[in-house]
Coordinates of C-alpha atoms (C1' of nucleotides) in Angstrom, one line a residue:
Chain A
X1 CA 0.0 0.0 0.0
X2 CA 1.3 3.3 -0.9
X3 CA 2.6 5.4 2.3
X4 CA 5.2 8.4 1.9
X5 CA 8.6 6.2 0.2
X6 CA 5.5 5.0 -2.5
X7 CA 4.1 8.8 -3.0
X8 CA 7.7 9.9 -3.1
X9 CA 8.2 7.9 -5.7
X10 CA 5.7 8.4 -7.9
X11 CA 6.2 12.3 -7.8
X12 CA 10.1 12.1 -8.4
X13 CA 9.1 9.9 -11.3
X14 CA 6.2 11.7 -12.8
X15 CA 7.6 15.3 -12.1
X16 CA 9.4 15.5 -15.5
X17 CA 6.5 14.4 -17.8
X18 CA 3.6 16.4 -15.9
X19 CA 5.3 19.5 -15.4
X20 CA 4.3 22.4 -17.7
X21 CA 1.3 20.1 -19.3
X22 CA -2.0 21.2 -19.8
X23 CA -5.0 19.0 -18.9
X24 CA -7.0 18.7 -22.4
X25 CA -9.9 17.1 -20.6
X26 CA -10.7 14.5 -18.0
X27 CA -12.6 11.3 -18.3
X28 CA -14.2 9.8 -15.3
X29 CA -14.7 5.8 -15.6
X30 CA -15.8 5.9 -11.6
X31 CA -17.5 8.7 -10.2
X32 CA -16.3 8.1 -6.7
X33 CA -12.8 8.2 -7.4
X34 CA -13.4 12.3 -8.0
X35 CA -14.7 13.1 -4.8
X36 CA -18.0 14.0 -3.2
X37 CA -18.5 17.1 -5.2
X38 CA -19.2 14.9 -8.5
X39 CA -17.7 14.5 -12.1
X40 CA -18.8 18.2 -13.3
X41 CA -16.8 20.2 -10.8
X42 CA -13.6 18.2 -11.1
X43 CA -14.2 18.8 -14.8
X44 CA -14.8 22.5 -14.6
X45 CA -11.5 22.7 -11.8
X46 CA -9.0 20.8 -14.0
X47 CA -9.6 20.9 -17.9
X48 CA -7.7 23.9 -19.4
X49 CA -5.3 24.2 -16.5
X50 CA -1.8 23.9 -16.2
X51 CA 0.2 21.2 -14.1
X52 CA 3.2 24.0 -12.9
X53 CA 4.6 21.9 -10.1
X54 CA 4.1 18.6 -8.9
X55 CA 4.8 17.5 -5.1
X56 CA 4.0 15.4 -1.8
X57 CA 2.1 16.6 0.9
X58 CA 1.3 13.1 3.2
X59 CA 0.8 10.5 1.1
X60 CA -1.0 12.9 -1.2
X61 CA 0.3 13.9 -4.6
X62 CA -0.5 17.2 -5.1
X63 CA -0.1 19.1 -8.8
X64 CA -0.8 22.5 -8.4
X65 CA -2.5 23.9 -11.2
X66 CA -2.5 27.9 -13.3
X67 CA -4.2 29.2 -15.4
X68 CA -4.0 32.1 -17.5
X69 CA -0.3 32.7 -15.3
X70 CA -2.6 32.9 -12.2
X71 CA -2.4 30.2 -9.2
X72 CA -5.8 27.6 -9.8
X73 CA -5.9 25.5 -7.0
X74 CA -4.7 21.9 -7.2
X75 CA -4.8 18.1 -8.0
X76 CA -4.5 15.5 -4.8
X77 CA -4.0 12.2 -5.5
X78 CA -4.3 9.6 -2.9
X79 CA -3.7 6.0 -4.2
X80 CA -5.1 4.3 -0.8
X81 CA -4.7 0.6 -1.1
X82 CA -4.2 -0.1 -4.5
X83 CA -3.9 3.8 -6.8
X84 CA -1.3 3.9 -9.3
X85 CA -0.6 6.9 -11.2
X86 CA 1.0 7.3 -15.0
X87 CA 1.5 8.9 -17.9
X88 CA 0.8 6.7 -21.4
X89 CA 2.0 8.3 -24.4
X90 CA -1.0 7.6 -26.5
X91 CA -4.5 7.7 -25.5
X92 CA -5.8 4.4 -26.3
X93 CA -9.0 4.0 -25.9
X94 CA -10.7 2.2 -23.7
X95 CA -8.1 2.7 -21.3
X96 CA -6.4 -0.5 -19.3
X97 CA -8.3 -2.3 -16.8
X98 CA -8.9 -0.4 -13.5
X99 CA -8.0 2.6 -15.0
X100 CA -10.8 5.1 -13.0
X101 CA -9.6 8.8 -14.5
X102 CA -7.9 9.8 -17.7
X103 CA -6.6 13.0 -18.4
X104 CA -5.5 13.7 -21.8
X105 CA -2.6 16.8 -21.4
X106 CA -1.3 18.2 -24.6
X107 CA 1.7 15.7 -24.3
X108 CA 0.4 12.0 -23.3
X109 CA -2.4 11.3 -20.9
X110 CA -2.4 10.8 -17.1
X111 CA -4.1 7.7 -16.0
X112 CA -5.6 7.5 -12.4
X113 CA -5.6 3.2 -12.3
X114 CA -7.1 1.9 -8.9
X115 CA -8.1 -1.7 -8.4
X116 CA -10.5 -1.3 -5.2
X117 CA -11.4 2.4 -5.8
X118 CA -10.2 3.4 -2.5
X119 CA -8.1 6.2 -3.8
X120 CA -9.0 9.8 -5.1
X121 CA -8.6 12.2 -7.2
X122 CA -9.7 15.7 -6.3
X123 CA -9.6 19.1 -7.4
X124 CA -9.7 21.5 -4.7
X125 CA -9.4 25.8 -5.5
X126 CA -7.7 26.0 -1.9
X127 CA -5.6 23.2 -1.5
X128 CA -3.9 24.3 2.1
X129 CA -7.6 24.4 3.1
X130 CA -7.7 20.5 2.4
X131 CA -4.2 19.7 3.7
X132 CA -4.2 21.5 6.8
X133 CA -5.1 18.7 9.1
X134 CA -2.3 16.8 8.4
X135 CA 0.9 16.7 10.7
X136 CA 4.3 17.3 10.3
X137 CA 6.4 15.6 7.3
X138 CA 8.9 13.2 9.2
X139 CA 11.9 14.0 6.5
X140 CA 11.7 18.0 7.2
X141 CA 14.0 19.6 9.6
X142 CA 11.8 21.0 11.4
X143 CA 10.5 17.1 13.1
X144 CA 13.2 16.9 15.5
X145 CA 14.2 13.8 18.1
X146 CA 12.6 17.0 20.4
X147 CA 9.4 17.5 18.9
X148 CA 8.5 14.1 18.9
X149 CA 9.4 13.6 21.8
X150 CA 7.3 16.8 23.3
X151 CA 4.4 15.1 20.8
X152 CA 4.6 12.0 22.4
X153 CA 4.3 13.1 25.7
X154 CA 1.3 15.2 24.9
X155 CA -1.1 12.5 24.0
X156 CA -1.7 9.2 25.9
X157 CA -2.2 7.3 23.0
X158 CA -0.9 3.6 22.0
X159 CA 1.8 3.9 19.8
X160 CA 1.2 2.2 16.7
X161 CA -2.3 4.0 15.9
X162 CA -0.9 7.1 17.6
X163 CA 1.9 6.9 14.5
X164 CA -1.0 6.0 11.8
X165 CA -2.4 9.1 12.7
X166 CA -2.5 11.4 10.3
X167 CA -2.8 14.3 11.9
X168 CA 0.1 13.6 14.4
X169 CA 2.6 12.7 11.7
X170 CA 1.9 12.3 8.2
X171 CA 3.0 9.7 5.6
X172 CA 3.2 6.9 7.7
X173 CA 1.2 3.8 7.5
X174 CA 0.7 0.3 8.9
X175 CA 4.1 -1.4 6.5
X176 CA 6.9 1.8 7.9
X177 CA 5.3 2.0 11.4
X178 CA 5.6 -1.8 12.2
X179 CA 9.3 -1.9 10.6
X180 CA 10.3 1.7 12.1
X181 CA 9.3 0.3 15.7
X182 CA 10.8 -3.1 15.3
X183 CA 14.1 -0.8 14.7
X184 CA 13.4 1.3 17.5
X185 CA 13.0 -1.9 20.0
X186 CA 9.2 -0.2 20.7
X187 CA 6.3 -2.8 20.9
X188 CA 3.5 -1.1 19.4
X189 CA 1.4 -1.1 22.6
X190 CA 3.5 1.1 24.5
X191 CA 1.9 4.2 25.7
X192 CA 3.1 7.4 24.1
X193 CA 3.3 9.5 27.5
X194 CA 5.8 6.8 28.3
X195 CA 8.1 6.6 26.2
X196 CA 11.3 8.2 27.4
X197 CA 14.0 10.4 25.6
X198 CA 16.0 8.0 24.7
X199 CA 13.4 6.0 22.9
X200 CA 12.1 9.1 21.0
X201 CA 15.4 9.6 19.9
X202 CA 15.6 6.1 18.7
X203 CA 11.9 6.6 16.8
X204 CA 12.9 9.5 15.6
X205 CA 15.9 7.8 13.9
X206 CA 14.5 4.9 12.6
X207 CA 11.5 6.4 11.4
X208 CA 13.6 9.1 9.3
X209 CA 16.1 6.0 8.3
X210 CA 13.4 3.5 7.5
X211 CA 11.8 6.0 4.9
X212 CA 15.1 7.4 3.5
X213 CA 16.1 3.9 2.5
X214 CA 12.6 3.3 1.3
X215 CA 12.5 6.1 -0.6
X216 CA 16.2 5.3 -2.2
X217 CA 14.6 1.5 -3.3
X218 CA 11.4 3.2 -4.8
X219 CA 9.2 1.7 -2.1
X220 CA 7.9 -1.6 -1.3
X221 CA 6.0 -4.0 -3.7
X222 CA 4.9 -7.4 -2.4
X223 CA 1.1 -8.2 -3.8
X224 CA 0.0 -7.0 -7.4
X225 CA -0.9 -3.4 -6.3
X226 CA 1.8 -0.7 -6.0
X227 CA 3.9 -0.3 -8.9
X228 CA 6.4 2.8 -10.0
X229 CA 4.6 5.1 -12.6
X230 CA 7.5 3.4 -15.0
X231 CA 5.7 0.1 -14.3
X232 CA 8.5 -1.3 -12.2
X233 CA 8.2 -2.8 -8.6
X234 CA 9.8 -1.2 -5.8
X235 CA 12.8 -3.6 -3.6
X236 CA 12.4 -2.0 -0.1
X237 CA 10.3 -5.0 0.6
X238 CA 13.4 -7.1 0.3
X239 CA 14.3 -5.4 3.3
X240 CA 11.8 -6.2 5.8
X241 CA 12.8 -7.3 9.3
X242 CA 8.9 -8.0 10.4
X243 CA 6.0 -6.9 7.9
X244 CA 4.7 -10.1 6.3
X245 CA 7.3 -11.7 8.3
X246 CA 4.9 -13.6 10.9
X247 CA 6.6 -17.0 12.6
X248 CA 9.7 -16.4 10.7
X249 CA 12.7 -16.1 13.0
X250 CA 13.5 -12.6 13.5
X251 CA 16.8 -11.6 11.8
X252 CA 18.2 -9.9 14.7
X253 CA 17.8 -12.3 18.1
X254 CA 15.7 -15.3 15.7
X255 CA 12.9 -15.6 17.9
X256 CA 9.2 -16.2 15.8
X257 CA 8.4 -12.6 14.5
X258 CA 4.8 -12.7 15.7
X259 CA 1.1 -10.8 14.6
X260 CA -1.3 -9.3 16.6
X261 CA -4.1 -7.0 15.4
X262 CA -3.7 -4.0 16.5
X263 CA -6.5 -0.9 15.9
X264 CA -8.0 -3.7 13.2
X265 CA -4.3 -3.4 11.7
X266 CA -1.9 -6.8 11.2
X267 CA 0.8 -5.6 13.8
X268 CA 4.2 -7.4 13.1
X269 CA 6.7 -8.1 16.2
X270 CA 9.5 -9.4 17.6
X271 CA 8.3 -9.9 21.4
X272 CA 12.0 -10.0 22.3
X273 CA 13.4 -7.0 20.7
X274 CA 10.7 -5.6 21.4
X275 CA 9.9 -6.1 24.8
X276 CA 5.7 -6.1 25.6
X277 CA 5.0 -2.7 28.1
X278 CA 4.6 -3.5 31.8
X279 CA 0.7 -4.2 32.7
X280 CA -0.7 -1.4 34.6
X281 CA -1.4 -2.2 37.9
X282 CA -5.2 -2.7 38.2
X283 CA -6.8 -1.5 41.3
Chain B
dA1 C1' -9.6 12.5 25.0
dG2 C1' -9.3 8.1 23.2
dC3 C1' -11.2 3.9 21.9
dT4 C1' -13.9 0.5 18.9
dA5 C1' -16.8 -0.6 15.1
dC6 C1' -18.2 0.3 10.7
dT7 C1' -17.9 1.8 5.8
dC8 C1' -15.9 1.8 1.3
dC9 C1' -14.1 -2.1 -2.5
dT10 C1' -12.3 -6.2 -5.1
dG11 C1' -8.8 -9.8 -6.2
dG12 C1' -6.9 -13.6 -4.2
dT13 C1' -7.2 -17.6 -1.5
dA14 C1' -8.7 -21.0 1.9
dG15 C1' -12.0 -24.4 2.6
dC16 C1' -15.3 -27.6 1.1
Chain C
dT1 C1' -13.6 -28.1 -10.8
dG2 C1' -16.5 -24.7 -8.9
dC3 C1' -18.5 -22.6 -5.4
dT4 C1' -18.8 -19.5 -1.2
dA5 C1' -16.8 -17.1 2.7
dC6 C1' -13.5 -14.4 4.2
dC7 C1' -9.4 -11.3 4.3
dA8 C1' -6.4 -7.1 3.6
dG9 C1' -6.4 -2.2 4.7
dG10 C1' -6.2 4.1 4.9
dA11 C1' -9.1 7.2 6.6
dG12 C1' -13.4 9.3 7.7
dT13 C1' -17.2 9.0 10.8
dA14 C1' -20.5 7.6 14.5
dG15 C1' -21.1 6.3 19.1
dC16 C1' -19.6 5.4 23.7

DNA sequence: AGCTACTCCTGGTAGC
DNA sequence: TGCTACCAGGAGTAGC
């Protein structure tokens, strides 16, 4: 499933051909995958405007669009469980199987491809507006060992759906939290008021680490879904110390990596490195 | 405030 | 072989 080293991806791929193109027109196979506001609007927002720059915000792509010279709002793309975005050089028609959205541009056409129409693809006039309850981008300076630390503390959340939320830092998702915690020696049920300095530190390093390397193997590809825009799989999967690795020997002490659900998420430990967080005392 | 359950979807697979 | 039941899962929302 596409989380931040997936989205990075895709942008860093797609950022040369979608630059500068203008949208000739937009065909919607699904009406769901354009958002509530229907088919007509997302029409009206992006045929005749201009992709200037193409970025990440999340796990959102977001192509901000001009027209006429003059900012027009933007494109977000979230690919969910199984999006893929791509440019095709002709405009073959019907389009591939799965394919939701086309937009022709005047070079190529951008497909919007989604197997269980999960994902979206939205036009919005004030983009900030829809991106302003996310949290801070773990790669920026500005999320220190410090500020997760203080971030930590200020909640009394359990970790691993404290860390899949959204809103208290963004891009992360079920495959990077479970390996990012595994390399941090945190079991996932720890409470985030508890965890001490040192152990932020550690999160904080690992989380950064875990993405930078995924980013540098253009993510993770393991079932039929997430693919680069080029086609190709990512290899960070090849690098998995506990996602998908359930009774397998962990590769660091070799005791059975085990699953639990955790938050209705398949939570992926070693229960040694990763020692289980003392019960509270019940009164 | 924080938790759980539910919803949206469909391809793949386990079980019979 | 062919059928059915169930599963995975990001994020929004409702209800407690």
């Amino acid at each position: 499933m596409p989380e931040l080293p997936e989205v990075e991806t895709t942008v860093r791929l797609l950022r040369p051909g979608l630059e500068g193109r203008t949208i000739l027109d937009a065909r919607v196979d699904w009406p769901r995958s354009v958002g509530p506001d229907g088919e007509a609007s997302f029409r009206a927002g992006v045929v005749g405007a201009r992709i200037v720059a193409l970025g990440r915000r999340a796990k959102y792509v977001v192509a901000r669009l001009e027209r006429e010279g003059r900012p027009a709002g933007a494109l977000l793309v979230h690919l969910r469980m199984s999006g893929r975005l791509y440019v095709e050089a002709r405009d073959e028609s019907p389009a591939g199987e799965w394919v939701r959205v086309s937009l022709p541009l005047d070079r190529g056409v951008l497909r919007f491809l989604d197997v269980r129409k999960f994902g979206r693809i939205t036009f919005h006039q004030d983009p900030e507006a829809a991106l302003a309850h996310l949290g801070p981008e773990p790669l920026t300076e500005e999320f220190t060992a410090d500020a997760l630390h203080r971030l930590l503390r200020a909640r009394r959340r359990v970790l691993k759906p404290l860390l899949l939320d959204q809103t208290f830092v963004a891009g992360l998702g079920n495959i990077y939290v479970d390996e990012s915690l595994h390399r941090a020696r945190l079991h996932p049920l720890r409470r985030s008021d508890r965890v001490d300095r040192a152990a932020s530190a550690r999160l904080h390093a690992e989380i950064r680490a875990t993405l930078e390397e995924a980013i540098e193997r253009e993510g993770s590809s393991f079932d039929t879904f997430y693919r680069t825009p080029e086609g190709q799989p990512g290899s960070y999967q090849h690098q998995f110390q506990v996602y998908g690795r359930a009774g397998r020997p962990c590769l660091t002490c070799g005791r059975e990596i085990v699953r639990l659900v955790v938050a209705q998420r398949g939570t992926h430990l070693c229960t040694r490195c990763q020692p289980a967080p003392r019960a509270r005392r019940v009164r």
